[in-house]
JSON list of C-alpha atoms in Angstrom, two decimals:
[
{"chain": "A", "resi": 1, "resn": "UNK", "atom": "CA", "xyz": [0.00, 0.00, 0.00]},
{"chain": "A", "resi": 2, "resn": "UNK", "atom": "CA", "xyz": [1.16, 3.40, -0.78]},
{"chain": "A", "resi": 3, "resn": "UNK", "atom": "CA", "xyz": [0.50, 6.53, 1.34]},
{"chain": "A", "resi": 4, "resn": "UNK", "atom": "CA", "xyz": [1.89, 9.60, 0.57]},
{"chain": "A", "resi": 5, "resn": "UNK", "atom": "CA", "xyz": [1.08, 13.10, 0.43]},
{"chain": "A", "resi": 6, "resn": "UNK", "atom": "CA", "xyz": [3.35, 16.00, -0.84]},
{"chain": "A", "resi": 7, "resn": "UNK", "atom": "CA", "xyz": [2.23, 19.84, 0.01]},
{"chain": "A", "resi": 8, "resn": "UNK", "atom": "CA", "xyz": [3.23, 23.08, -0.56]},
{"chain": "A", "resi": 9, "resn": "UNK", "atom": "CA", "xyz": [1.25, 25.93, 1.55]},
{"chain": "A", "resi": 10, "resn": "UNK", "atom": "CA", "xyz": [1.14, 28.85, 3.61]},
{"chain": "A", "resi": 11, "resn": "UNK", "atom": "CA", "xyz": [1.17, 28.73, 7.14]},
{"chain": "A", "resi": 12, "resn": "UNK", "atom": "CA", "xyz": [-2.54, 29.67, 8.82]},
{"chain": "A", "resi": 13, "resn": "UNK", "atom": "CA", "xyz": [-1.05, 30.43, 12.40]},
{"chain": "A", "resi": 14, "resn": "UNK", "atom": "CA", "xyz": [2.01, 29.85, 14.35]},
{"chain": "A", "resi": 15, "resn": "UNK", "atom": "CA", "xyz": [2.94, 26.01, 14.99]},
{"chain": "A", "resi": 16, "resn": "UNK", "atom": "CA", "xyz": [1.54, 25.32, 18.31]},
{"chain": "A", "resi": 17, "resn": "UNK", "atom": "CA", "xyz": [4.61, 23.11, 20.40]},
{"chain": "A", "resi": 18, "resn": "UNK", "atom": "CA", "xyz": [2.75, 20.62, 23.34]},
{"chain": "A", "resi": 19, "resn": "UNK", "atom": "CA", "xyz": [4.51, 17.28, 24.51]},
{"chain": "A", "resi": 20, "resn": "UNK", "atom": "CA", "xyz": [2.70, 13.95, 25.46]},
{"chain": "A", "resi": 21, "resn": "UNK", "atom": "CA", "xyz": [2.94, 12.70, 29.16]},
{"chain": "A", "resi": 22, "resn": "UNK", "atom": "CA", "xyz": [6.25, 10.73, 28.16]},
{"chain": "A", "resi": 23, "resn": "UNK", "atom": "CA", "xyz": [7.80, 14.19, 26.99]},
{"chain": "A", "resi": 24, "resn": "UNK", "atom": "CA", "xyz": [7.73, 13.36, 22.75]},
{"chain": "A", "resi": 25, "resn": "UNK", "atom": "CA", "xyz": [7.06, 17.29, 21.23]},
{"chain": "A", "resi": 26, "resn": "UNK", "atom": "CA", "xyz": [4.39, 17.60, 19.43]},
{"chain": "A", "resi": 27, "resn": "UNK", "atom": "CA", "xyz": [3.47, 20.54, 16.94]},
{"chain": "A", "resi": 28, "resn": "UNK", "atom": "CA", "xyz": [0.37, 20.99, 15.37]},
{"chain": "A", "resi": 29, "resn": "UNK", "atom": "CA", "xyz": [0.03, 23.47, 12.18]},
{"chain": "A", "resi": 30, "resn": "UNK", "atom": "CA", "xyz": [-2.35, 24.01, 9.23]},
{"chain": "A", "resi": 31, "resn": "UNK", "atom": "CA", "xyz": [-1.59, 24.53, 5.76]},
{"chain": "A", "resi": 32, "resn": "UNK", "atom": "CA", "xyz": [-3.70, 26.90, 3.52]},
{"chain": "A", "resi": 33, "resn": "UNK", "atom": "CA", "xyz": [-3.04, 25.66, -0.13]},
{"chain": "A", "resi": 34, "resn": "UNK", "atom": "CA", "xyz": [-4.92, 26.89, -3.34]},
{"chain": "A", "resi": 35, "resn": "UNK", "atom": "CA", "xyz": [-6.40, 25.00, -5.52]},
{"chain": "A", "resi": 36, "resn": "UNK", "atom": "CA", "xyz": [-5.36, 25.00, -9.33]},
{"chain": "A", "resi": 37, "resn": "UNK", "atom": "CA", "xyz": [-9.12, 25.64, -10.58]},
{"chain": "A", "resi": 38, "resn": "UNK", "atom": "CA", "xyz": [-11.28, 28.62, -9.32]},
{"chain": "A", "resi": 39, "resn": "UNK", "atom": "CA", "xyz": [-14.80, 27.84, -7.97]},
{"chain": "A", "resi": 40, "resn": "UNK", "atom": "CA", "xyz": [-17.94, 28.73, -9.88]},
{"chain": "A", "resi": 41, "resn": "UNK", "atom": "CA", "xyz": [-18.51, 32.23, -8.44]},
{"chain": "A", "resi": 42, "resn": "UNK", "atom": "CA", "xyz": [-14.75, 32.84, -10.17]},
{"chain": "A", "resi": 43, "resn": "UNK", "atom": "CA", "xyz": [-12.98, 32.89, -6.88]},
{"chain": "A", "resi": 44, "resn": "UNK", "atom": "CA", "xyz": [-9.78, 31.04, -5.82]},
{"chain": "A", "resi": 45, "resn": "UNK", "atom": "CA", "xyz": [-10.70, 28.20, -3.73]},
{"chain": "A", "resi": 46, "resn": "UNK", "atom": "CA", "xyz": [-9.00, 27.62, -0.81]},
{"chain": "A", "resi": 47, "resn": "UNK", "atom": "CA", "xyz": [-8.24, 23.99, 1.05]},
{"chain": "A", "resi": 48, "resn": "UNK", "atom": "CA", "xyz": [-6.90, 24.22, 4.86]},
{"chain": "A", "resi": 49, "resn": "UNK", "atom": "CA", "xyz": [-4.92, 21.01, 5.92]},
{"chain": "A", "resi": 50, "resn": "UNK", "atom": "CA", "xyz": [-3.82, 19.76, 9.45]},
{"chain": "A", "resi": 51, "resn": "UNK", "atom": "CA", "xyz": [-0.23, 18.84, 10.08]},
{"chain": "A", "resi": 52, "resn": "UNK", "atom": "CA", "xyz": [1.26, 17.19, 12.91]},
{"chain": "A", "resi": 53, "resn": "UNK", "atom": "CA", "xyz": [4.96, 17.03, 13.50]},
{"chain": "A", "resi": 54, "resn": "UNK", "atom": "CA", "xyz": [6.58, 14.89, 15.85]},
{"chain": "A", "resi": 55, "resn": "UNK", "atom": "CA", "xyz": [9.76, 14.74, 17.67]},
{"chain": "A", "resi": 56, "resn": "UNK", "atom": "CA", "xyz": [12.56, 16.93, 16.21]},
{"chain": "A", "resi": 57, "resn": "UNK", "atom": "CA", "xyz": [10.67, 17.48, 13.24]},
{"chain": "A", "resi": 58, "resn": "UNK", "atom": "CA", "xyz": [8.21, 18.70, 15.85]},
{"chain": "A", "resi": 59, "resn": "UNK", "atom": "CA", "xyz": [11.03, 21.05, 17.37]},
{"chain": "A", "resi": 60, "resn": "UNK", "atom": "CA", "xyz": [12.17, 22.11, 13.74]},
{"chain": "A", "resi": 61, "resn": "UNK", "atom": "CA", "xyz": [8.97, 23.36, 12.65]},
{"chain": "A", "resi": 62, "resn": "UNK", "atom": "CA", "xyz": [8.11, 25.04, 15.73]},
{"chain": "A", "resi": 63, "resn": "UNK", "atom": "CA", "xyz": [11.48, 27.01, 15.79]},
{"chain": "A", "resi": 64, "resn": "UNK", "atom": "CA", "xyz": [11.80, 28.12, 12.10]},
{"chain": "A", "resi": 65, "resn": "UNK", "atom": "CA", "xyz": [7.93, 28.19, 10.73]},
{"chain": "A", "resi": 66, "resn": "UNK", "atom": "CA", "xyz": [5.62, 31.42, 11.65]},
{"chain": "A", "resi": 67, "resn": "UNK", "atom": "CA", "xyz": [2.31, 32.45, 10.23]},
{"chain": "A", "resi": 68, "resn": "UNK", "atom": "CA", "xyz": [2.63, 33.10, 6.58]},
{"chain": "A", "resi": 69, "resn": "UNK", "atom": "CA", "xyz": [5.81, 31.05, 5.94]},
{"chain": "A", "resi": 70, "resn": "UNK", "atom": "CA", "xyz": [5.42, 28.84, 2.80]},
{"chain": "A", "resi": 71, "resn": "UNK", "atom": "CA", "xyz": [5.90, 25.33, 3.73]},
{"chain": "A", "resi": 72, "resn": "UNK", "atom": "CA", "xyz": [6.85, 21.85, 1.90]},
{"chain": "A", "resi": 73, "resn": "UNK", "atom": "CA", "xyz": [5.50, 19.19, 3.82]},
{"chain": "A", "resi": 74, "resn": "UNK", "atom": "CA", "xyz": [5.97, 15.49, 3.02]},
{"chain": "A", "resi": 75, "resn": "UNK", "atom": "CA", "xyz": [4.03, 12.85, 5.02]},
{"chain": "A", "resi": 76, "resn": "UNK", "atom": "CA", "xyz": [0.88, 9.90, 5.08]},
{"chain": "A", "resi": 77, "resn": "UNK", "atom": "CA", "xyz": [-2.51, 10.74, 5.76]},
{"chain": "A", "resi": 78, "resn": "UNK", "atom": "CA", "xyz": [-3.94, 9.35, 7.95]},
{"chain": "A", "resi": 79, "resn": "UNK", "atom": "CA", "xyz": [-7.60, 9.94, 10.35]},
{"chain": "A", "resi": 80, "resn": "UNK", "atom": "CA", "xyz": [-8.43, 10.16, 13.68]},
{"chain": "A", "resi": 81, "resn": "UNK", "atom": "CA", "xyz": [-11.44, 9.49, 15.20]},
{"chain": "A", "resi": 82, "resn": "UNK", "atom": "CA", "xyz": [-12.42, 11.61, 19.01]},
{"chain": "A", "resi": 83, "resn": "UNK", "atom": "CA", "xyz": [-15.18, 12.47, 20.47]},
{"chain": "A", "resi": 84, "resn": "UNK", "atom": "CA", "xyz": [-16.20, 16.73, 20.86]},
{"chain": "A", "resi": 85, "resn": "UNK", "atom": "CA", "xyz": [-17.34, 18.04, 24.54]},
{"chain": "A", "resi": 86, "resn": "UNK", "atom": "CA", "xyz": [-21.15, 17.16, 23.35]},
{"chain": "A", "resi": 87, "resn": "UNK", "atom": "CA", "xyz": [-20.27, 13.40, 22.99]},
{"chain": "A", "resi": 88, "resn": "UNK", "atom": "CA", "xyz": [-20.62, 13.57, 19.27]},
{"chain": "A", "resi": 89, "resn": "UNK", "atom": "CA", "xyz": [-17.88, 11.08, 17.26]},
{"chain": "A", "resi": 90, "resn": "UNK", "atom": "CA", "xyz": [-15.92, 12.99, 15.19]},
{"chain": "A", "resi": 91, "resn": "UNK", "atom": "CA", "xyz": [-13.23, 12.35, 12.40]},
{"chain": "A", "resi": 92, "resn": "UNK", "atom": "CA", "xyz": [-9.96, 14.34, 11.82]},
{"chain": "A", "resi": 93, "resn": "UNK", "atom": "CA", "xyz": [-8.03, 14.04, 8.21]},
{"chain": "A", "resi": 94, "resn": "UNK", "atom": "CA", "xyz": [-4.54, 15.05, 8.95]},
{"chain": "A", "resi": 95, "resn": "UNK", "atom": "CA", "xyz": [-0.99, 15.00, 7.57]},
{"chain": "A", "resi": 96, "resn": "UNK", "atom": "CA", "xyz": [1.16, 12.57, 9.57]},
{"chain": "A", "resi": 97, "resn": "UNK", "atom": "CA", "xyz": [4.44, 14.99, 8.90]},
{"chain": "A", "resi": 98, "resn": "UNK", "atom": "CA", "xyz": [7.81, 13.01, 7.59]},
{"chain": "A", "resi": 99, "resn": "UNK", "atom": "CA", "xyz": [9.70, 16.02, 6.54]},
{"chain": "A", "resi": 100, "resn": "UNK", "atom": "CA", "xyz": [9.05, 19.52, 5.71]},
{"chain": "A", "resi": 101, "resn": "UNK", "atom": "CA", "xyz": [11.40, 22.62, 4.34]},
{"chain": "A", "resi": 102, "resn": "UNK", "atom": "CA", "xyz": [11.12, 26.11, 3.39]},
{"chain": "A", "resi": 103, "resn": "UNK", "atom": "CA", "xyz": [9.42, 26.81, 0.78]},
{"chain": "A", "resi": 104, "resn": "UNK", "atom": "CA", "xyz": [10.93, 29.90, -0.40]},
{"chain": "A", "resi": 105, "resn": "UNK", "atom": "CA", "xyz": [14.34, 31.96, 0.02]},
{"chain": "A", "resi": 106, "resn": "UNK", "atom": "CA", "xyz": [14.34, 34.14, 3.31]},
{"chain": "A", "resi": 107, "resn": "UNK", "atom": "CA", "xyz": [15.54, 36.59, 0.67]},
{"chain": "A", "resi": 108, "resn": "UNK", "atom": "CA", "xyz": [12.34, 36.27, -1.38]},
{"chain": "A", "resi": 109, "resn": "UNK", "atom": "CA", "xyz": [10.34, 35.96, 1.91]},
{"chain": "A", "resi": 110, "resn": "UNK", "atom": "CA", "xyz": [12.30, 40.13, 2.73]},
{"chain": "A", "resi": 111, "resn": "UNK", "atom": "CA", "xyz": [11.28, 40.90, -0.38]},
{"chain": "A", "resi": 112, "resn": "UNK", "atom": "CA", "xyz": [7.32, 40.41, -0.30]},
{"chain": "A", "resi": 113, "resn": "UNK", "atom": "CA", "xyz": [7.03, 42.16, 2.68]},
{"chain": "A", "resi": 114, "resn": "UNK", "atom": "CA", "xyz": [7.17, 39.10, 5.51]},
{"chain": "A", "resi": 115, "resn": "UNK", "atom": "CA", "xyz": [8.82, 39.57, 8.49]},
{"chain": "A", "resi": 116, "resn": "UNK", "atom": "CA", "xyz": [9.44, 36.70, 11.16]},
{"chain": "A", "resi": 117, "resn": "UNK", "atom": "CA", "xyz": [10.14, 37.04, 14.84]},
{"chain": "A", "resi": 118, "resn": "UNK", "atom": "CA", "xyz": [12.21, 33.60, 14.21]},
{"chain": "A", "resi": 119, "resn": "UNK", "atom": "CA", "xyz": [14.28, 35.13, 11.62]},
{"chain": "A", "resi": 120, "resn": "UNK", "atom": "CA", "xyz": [17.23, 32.61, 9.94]},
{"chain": "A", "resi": 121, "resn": "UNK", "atom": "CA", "xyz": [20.25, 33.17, 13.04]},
{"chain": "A", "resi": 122, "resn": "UNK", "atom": "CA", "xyz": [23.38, 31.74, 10.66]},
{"chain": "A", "resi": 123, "resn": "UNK", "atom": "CA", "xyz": [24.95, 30.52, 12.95]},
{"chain": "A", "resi": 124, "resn": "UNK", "atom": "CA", "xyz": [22.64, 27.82, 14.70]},
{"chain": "A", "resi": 125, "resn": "UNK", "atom": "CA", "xyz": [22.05, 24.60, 13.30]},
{"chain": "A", "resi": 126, "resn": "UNK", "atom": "CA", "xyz": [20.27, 21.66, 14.08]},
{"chain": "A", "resi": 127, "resn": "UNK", "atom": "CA", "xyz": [21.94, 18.48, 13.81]},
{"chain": "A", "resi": 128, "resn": "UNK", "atom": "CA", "xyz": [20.17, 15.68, 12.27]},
{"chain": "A", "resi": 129, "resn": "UNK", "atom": "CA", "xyz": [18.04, 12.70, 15.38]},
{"chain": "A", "resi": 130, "resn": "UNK", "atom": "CA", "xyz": [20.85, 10.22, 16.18]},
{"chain": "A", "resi": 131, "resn": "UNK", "atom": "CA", "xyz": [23.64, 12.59, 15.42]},
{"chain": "A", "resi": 132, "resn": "UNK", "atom": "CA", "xyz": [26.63, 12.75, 17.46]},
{"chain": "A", "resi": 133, "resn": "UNK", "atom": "CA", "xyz": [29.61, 14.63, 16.71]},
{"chain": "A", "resi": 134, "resn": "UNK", "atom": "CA", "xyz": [32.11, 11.68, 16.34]},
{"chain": "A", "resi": 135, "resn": "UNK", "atom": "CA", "xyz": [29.51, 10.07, 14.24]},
{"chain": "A", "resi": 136, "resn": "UNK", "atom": "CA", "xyz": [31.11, 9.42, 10.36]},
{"chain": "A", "resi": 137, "resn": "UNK", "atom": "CA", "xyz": [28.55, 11.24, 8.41]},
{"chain": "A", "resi": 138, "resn": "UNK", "atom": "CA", "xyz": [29.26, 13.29, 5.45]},
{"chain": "A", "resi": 139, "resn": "UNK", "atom": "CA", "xyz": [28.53, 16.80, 5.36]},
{"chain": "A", "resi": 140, "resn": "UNK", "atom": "CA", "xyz": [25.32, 17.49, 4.05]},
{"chain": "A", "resi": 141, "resn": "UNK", "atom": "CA", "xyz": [24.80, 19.93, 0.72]},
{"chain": "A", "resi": 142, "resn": "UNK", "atom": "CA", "xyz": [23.38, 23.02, 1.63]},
{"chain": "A", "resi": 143, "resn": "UNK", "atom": "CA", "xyz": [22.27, 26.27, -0.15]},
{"chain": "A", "resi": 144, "resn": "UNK", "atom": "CA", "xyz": [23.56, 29.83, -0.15]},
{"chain": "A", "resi": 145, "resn": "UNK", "atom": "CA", "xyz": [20.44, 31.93, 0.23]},
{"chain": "A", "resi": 146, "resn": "UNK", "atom": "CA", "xyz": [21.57, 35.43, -0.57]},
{"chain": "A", "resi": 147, "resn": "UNK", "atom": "CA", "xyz": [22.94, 34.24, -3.94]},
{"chain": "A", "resi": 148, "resn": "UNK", "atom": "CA", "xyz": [21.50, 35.82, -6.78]},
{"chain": "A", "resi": 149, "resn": "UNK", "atom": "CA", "xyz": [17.60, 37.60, -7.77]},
{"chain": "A", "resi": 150, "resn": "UNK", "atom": "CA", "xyz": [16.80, 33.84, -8.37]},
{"chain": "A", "resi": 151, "resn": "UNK", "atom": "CA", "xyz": [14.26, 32.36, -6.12]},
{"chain": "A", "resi": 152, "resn": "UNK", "atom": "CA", "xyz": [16.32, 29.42, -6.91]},
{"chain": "A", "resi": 153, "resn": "UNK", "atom": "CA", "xyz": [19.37, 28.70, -4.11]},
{"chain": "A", "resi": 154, "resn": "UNK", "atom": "CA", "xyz": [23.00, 27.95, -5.31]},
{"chain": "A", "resi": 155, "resn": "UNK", "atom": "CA", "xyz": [25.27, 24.87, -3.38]},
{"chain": "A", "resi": 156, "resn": "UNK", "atom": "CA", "xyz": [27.47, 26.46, -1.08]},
{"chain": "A", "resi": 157, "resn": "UNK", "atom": "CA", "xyz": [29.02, 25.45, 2.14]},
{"chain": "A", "resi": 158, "resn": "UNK", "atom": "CA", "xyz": [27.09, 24.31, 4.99]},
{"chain": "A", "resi": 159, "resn": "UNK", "atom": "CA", "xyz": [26.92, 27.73, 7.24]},
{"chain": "A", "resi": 160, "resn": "UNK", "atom": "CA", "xyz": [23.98, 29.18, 5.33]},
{"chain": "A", "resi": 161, "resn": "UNK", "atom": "CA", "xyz": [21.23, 26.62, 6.36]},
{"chain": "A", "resi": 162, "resn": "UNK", "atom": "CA", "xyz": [19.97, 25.99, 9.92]},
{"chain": "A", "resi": 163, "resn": "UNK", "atom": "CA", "xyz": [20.50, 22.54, 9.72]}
]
């Protein structure tokens, strides 16, 4: 069986950051992605999707991501079924997240007028889960994001990307 679901969206809110009784983060966020076709009325239709990140993805998202950001996220759907405070069974479509990135230059995000209270530090960078720093593990490409009017990033070293 095959389940996977690829998305590109902006950001409705901030990623909300909880943790379950045995400590796992947890972040919660909800991607507002238009659709290709506009409704009958002529409009752009909008679809809002639920994301939930877990772990240091969790972490990731929650540190970098703010309202408006444009997001890649790559995960499994999957459902959930609860019950609301009236006792009435309800069912939840969400986005099980695997991995998500930026989707867009912080250059081009300067340049359309969005401003984050994260904003990209240069220096910090999150390692990848398991990694310790006598671990053998080649050095990951990264991008050089002031390169250029391109929304497209050049390789570079590794000191331009927080991870």
């Amino acid at each position: 069986m095959l389940n996977k679901a690829i998305l590109m969206g902006r950001l409705t809110r901030d990623p909300e950051l909880r943790h379950t009784p045995s400590n796992m983060a947890v972040t919660s966020f909800t991607l507002a992605i238009d659709r290709d076709r506009k409704g009958q009325s002529g409009e752009r239709q909008t679809d809002f999707i639920d994301c939930v990140a877990w772990g240091r993805q969790a972490e990731f998202v929650k540190q970098w991501f703010t309202k408006g950001m444009l997001a890649i996220v790559v995960g499994r759907i999957q459902s959930r079924n609860w019950e609301d405070r009236n006792g009435n069974k309800r069912v939840s479509i969400e986005i099980n997240v695997d991995e998500v990135s930026f989707g867009e230059t912080k250059k081009s995000r300067d340049a359309n007028g969005f401003s984050s209270a994260n904003s990209y530090d240069s220096g910090s960078q999150i390692r990848p889960e398991g990694f310790d720093s006598g671990s053998q593990m080649a050095p990951a490409p990264s991008f050089d994001l002031s390169v250029g009017d391109s929304d497209f990033a050049e390789l570079d070293d590794d000191s331009d990307v927080p991870f």
